[in-house]
Short mmCIF file of C-alpha atoms in Angstrom, two decimals:
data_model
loop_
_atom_site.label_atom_id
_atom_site.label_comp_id
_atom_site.label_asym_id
_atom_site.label_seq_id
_atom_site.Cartn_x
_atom_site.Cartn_y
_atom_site.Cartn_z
CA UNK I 1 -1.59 -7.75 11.40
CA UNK I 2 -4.99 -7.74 9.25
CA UNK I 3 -5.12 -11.92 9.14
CA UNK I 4 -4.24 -11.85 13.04
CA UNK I 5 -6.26 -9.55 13.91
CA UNK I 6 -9.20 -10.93 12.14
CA UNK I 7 -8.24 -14.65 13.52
CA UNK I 8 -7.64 -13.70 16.43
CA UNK I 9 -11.39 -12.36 16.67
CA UNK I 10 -13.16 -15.86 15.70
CA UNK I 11 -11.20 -17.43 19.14
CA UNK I 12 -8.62 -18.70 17.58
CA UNK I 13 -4.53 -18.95 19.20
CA UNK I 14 -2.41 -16.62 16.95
CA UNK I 15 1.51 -15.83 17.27
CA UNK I 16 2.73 -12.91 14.89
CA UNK I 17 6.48 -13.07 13.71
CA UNK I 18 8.33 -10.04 12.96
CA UNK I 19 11.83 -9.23 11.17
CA UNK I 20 11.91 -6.23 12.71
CA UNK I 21 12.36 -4.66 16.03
CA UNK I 22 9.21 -2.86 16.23
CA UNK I 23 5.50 -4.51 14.32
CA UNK I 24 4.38 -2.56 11.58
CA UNK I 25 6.31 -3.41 8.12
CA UNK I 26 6.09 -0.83 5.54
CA UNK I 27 3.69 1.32 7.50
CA UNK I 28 6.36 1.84 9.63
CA UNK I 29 9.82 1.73 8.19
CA UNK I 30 8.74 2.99 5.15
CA UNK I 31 5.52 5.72 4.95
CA UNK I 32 7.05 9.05 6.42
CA UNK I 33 4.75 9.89 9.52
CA UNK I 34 3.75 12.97 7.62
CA UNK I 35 1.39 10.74 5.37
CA UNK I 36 0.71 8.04 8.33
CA UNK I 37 0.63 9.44 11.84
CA UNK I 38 2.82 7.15 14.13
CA UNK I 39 0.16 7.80 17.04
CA UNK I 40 -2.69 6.31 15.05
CA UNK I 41 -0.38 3.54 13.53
CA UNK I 42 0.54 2.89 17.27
CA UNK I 43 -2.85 2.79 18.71
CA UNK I 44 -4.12 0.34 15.40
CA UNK I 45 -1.32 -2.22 16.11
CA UNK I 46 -2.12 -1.74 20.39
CA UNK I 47 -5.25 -2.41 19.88
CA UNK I 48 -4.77 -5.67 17.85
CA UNK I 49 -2.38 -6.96 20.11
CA UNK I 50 -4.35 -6.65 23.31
CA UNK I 51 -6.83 -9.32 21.99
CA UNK I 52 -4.33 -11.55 22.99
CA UNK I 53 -1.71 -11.75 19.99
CA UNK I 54 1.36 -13.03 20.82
CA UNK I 55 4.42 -10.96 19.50
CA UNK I 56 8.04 -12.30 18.94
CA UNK I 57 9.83 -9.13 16.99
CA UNK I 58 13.59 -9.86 15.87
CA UNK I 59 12.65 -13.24 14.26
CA UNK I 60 13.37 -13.54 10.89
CA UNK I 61 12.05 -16.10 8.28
CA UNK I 62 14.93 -16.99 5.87
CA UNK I 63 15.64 -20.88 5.07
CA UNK I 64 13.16 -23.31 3.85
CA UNK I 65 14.31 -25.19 7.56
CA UNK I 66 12.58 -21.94 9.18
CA UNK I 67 9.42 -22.25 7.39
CA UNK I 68 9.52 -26.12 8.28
CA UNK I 69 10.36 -25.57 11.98
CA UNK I 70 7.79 -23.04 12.01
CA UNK I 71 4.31 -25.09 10.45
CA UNK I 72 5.69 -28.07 12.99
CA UNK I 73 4.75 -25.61 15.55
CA UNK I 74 1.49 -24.62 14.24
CA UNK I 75 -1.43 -25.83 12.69
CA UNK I 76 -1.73 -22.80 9.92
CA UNK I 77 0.89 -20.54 8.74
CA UNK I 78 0.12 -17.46 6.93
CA UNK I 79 2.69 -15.19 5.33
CA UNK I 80 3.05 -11.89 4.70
CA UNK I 81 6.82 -10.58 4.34
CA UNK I 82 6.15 -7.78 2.66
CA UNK I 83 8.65 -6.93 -0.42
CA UNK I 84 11.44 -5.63 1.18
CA UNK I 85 14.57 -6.17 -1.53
CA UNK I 86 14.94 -2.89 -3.08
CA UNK I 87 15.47 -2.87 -7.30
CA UNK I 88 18.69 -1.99 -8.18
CA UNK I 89 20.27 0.17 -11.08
CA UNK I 90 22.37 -1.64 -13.18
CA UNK I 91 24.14 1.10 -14.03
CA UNK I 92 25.42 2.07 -10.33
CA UNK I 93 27.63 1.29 -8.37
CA UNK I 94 26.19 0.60 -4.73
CA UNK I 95 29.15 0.08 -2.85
CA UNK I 96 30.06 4.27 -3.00
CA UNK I 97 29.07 6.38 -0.48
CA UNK I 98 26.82 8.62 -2.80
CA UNK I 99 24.64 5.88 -3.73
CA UNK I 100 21.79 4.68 -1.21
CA UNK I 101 18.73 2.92 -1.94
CA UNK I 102 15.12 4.24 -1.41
CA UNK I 103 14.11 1.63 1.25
CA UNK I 104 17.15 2.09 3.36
CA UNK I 105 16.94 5.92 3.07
CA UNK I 106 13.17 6.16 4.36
CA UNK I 107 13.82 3.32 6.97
CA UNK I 108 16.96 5.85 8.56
CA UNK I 109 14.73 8.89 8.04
CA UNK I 110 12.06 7.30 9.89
CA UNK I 111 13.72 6.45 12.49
CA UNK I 112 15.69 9.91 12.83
CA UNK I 113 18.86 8.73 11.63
CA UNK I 114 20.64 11.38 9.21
CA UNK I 115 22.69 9.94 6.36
CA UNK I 116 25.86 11.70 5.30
CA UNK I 117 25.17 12.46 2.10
CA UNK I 118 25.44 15.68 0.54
CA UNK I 119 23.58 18.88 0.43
CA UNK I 120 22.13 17.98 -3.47
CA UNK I 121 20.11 14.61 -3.80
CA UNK I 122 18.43 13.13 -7.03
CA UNK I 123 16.20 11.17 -5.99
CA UNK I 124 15.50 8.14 -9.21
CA UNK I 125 11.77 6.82 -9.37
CA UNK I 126 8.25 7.79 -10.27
CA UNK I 127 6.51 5.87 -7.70
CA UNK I 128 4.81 6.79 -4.08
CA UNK I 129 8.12 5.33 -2.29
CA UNK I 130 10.41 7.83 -5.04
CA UNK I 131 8.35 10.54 -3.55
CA UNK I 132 8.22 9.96 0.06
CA UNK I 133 12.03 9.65 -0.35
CA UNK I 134 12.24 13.14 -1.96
CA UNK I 135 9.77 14.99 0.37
CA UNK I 136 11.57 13.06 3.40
CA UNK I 137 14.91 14.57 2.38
CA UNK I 138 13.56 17.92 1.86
CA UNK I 139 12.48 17.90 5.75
CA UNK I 140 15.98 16.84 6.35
CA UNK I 141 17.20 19.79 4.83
CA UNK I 142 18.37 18.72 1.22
CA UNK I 143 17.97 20.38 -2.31
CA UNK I 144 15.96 17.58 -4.24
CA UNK I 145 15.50 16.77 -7.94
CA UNK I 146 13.23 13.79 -8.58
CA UNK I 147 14.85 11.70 -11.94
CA UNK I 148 11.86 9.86 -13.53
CA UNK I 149 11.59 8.06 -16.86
CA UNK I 150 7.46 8.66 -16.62
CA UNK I 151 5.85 11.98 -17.94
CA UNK I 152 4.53 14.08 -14.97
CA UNK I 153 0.86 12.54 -16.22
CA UNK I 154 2.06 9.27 -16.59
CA UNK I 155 3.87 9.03 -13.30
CA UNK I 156 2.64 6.05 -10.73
CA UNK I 157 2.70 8.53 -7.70
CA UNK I 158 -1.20 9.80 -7.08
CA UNK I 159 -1.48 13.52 -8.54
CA UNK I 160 -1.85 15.20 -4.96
CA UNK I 161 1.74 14.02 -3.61
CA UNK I 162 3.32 15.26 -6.57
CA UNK I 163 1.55 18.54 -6.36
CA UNK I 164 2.62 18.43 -2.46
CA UNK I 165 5.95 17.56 -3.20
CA UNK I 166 6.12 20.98 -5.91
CA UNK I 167 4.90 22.99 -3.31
CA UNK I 168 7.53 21.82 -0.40
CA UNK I 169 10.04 22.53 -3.19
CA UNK I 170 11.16 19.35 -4.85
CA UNK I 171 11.90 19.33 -8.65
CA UNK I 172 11.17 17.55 -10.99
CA UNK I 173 12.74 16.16 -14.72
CA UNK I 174 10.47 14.05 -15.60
CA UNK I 175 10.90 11.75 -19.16
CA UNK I 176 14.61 10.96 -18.26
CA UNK I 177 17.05 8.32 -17.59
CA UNK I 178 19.88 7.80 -15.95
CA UNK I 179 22.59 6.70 -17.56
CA UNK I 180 25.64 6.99 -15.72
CA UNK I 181 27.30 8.66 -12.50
CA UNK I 182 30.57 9.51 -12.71
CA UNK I 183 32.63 10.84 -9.16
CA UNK I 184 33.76 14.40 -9.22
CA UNK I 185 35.54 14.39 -5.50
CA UNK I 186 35.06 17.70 -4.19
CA UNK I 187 32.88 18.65 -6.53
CA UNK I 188 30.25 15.71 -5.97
CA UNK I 189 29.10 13.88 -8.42
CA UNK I 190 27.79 13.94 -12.27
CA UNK I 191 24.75 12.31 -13.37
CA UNK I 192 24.74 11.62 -17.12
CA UNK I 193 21.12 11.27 -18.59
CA UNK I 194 19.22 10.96 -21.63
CA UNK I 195 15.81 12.09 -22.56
CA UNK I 196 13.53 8.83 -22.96
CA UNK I 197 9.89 8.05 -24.68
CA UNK I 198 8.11 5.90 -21.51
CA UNK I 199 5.68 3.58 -22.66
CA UNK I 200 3.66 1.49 -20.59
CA UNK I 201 2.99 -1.77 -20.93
CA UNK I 202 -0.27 -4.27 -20.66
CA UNK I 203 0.53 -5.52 -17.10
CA UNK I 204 1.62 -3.07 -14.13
CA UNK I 205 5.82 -2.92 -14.37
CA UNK I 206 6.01 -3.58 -17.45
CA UNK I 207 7.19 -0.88 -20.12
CA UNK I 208 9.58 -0.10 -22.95
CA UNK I 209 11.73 3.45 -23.02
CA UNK I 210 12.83 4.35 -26.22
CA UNK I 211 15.76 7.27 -25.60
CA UNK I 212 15.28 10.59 -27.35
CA UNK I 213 18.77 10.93 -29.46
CA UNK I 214 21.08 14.32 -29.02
CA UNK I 215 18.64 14.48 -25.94
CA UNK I 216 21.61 13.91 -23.56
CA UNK I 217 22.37 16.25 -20.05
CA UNK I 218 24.34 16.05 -17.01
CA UNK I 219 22.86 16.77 -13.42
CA UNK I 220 25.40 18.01 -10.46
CA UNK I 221 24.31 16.45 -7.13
CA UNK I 222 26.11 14.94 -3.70
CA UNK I 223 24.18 11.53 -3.36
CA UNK I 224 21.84 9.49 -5.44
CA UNK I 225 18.91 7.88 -3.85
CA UNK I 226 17.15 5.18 -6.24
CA UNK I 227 13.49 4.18 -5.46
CA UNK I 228 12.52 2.36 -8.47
CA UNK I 229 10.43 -0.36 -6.66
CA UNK I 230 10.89 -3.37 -4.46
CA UNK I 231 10.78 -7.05 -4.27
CA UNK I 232 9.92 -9.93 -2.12
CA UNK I 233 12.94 -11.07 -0.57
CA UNK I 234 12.42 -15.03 -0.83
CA UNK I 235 16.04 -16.52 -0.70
CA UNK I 236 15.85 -19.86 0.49
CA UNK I 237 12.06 -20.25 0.63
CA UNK I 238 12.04 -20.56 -2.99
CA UNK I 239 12.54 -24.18 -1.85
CA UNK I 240 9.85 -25.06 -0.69
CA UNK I 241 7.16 -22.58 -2.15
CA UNK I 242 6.10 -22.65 -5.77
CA UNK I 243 6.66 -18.56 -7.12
CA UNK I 244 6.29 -16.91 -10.20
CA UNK I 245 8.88 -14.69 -10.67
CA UNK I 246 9.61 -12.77 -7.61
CA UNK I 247 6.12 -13.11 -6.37
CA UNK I 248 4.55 -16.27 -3.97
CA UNK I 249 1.91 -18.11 -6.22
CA UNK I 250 -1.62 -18.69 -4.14
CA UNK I 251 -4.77 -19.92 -5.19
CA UNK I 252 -8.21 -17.83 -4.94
CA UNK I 253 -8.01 -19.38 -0.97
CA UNK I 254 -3.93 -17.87 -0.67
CA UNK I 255 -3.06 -21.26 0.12
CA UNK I 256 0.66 -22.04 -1.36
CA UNK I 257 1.95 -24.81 -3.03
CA UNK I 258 2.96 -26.13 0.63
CA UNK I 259 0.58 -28.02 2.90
CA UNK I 260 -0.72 -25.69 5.43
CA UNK I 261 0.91 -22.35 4.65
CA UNK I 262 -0.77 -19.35 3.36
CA UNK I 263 0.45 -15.84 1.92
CA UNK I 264 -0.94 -12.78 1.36
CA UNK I 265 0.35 -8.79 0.50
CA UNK I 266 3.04 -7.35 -1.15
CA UNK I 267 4.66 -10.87 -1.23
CA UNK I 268 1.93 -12.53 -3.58
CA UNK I 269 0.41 -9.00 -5.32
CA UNK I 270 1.95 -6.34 -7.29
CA UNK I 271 -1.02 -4.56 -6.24
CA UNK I 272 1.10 -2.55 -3.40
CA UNK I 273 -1.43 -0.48 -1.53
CA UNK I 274 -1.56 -0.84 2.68
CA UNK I 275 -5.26 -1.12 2.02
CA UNK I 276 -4.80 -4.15 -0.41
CA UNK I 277 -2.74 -5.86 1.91
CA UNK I 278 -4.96 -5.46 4.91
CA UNK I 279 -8.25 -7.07 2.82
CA UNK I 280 -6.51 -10.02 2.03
CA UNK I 281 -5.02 -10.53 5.15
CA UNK I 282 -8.82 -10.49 6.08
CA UNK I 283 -10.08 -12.86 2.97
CA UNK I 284 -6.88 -15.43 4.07
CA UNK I 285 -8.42 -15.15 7.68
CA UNK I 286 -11.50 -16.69 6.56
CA UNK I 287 -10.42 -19.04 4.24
CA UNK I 288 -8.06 -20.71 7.00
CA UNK I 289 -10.63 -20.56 9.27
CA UNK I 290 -12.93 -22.21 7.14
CA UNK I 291 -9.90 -25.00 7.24
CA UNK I 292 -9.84 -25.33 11.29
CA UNK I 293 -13.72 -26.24 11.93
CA UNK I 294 -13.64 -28.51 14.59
CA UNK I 295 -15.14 -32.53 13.42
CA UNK I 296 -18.14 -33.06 13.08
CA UNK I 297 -18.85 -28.91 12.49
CA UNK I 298 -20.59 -27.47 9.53
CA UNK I 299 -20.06 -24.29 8.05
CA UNK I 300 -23.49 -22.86 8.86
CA UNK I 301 -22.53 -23.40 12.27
CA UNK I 302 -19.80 -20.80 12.06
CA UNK I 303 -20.85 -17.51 10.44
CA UNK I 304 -17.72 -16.19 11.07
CA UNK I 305 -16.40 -18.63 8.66
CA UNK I 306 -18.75 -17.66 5.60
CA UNK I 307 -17.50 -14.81 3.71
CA UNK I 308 -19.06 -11.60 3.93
CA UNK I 309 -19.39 -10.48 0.37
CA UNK I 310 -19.75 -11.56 -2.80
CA UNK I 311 -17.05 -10.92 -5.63
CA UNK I 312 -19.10 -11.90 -8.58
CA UNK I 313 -21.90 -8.93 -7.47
CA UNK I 314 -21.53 -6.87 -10.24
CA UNK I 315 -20.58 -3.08 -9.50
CA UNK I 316 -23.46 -0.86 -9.58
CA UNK I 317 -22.39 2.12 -12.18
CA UNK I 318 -23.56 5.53 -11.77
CA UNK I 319 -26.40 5.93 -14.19
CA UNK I 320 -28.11 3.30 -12.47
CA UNK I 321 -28.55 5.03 -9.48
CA UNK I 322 -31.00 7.57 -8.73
CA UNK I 323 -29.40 10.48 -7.64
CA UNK I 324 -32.79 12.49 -7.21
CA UNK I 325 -33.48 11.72 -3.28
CA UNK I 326 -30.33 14.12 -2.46
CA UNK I 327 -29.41 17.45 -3.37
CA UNK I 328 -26.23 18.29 -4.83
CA UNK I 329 -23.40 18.97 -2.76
CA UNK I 330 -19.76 20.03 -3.34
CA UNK I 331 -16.92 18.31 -1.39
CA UNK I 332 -15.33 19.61 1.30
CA UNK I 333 -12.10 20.81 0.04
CA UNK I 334 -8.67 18.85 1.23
CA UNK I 335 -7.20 21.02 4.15
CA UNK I 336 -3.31 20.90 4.17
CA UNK I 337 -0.70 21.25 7.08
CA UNK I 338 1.29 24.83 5.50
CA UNK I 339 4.29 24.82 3.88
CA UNK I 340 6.56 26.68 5.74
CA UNK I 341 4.94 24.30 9.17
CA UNK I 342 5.68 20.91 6.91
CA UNK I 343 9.27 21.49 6.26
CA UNK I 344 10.37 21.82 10.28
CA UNK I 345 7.18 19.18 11.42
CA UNK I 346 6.56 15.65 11.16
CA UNK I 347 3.03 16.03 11.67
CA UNK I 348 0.78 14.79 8.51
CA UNK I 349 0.60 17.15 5.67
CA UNK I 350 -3.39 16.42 4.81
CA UNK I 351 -5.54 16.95 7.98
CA UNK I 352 -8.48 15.47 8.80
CA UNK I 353 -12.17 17.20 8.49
CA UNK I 354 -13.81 18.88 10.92
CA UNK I 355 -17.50 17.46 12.78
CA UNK I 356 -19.38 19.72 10.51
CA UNK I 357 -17.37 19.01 7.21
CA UNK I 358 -17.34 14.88 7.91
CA UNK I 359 -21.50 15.10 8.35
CA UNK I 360 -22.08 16.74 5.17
CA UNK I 361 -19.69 14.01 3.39
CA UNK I 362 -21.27 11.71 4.94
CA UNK I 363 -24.57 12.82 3.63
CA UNK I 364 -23.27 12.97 -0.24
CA UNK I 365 -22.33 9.07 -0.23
CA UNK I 366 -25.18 6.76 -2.31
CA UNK I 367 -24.28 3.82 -0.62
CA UNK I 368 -23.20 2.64 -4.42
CA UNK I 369 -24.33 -0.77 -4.60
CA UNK I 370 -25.27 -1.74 -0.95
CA UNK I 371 -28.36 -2.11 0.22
CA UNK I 372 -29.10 0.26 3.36
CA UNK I 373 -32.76 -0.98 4.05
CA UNK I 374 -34.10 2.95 2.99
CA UNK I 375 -37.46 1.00 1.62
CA UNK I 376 -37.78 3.21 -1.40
CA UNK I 377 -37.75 0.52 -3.61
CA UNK I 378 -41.24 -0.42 -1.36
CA UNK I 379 -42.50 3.16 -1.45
CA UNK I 380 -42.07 3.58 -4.68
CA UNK I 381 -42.79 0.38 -6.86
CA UNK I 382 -45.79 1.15 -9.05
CA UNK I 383 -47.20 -2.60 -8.75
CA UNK I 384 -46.33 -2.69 -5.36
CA UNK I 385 -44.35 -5.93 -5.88
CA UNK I 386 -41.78 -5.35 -3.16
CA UNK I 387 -41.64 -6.72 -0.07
CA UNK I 388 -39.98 -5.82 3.23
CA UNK I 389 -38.81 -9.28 4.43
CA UNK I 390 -36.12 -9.30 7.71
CA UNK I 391 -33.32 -7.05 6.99
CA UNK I 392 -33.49 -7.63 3.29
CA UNK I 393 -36.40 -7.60 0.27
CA UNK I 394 -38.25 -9.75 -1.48
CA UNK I 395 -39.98 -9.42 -5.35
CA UNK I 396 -43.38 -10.74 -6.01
CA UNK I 397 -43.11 -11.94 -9.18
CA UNK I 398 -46.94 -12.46 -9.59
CA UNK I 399 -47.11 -8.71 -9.35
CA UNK I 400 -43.80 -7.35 -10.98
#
């Protein structure tokens, strides 16, 4: 959607594939429309479309032959299928009915689709999916106890959805692992853990659990519901695309080992944030861009082609910015959708600020590290060795 949209902008023809019924991806079938409002991600994806995207929904991407077919009929391909092949428990057996998988959980729940599965869930995983798995089930009526092998600190799921998932009533036993499940008929089932040491490793994913001994307990539940991460699903496109792992390998332009074709997101990045996704759907727009100039066209002729920032500028830290033009101000504090009103709604749990409230934020941000044309560094150089030139500045070295 971000590459499209962004493409589409600069003139150019796009067509956007999609697996799925509906456009969307994870935003969608996977983040609960209590943290993402459906009416906003509705009126994003209208709005993109209307520029003149076409849309062909139910098409799936799954042989090496489909990718071929598909850069014949185009003169860029860019892809961005997401990681959709949920991690498995070895340990589990996912053929019985008690066992379901976080993706395919939050994709039912999403869509309003109750699964038969108990009053009691334990919900395994640490992560931002592992909660929004828990805190959907809760709103569907279910006890929940979240399994994870992280300490409550060390846990990859930000502080405030944990402390929002407390509050809506969701336990947790954190510093545990699952070791087996064991069918009790009527009774449900028994989950056999083990206390564990979690530590992480160098790279993100990686880690070593060391189990705590004579640490060992059972849990009583219905259903188990394992989030413990996802993969790109790649199956025959291994073929034809060089991949590391389970991950798409790109260059710094996200052009694959393939002539042509592009990829971006989840499916290239273990950095799995919507908003990490959506910039380098926007970098990849440029950089194929830059590879469509008509003949004879330079890049100066296109400024839509040039990027529009700089990755080697060096981040600005605070004590190099002078705080002294603005008085101190606390934030406004993070307003949240009750309790009780969260349980029976679907409506997002952390509202937005009011007119007042978003003026004074605005008025605390420095701008860290972008230049906003104030002309205090003109006002205020001693030597008066600045210079307002255009929109930007100039030093006068003889001066300085």
């Amino acid at each position: 959607l971000s590459a499209a949209f962004q493409l589409r902008r600069m003139g150019f023809a796009v067509t956007l594939y999609e697996a799925q019924p509906q456009l969307g991806g994870v935003m969608r079938y996977g983040i609960p429309a209590y943290r993402l409002s459906r009416d906003v991600l509705d009126g994003e994806i209208a709005r993109i479309v209307a520029l003149g995207v076409e849309v062909r929904c139910n098409t799936r991407l799954e042989q090496a032959q489909d990718l071929n077919d598909l850069r014949s009929r185009h003169d860029v391909v860019y892809l961005a299928c997401g990681a959709a092949r949920s991690k498995r428990l070895p340990n589990l057996d996912y053929t019985q009915p008690w066992v379901c998988d976080g993706a395919h959980f939050l994709a039912a729940a999403n869509a309003g689709q109750a699964l038969q599965l108990g009053k009691r869930l334990v919900v395994v995983g640490g992560g931002s999916a592992a909660l929004d798995a828990a805190r959907s089930a809760r709103r569907l009526g279910h006890t929940v106890t979240v399994l994870a092998l992280e300490t409550r600190e060390q846990m990859p799921a930000q502080h405030e959805e944990v402390q929002e998932a407390l509050d809506e009533g969701v336990e947790f036993i954190c510093g545990a692992r699952l070791e087996k499940a064991a069918d009790q008929a009527s009774a449900g089932i028994a989950l056999h853990c083990v206390r564990v040491q979690f530590v992480p490793g160098a790279v993100r994913g990686q880690f070593t659990v060391h189990p705590v001994p004579d640490s060992g307990f059972v849990l009583a539940a219905d259903a188990v519901v394992t989030s413990i991460g996802q993969d790109p699903d790649l199956g025959g496109l291994v073929q034809s695309l060089s991949n590391q792992g389970n991950l798409v390998v790109t260059d710094a332009q996200f052009a694959t080992s393939m002539d042509g074709v592009y990829a971006g997101g989840d499916m290239t990045s273990m950095a799995r944030f919507v908003t990490e996704a959506v910039g380098m759907g926007k970098r990849a727009a440029f950089a194929i861009a830059r590879t469509l100039l008509p003949d004879g066209a330079t890049a100066d002729a296109m400024p839509w082609a040039q990027p529009r920032y700089d990755s080697g500028r060096p981040l600005v830290p605070l004590d190099a910015i002078s705080t002294h033009y603005r008085p101190h101000a606390a934030r406004a504090p993070a307003q949240l959708l009750d309790v009780q009103q969260r349980l029976v709604r679907s409506d997002e749990v952390q509202l937005g600020l009011d007119l007042e409230q978003m003026l004074l934020e605005s008025e605390r941000c420095f701008s860290c590290g972008t230049c906003i044309q104030c002309d205090n560094c003109v006002v205020y150089c001693p030597d008066m060795a600045v210079k307002a030139v255009g929109s930007g500045y100039t030093v006068l070295t003889d001066y300085c």
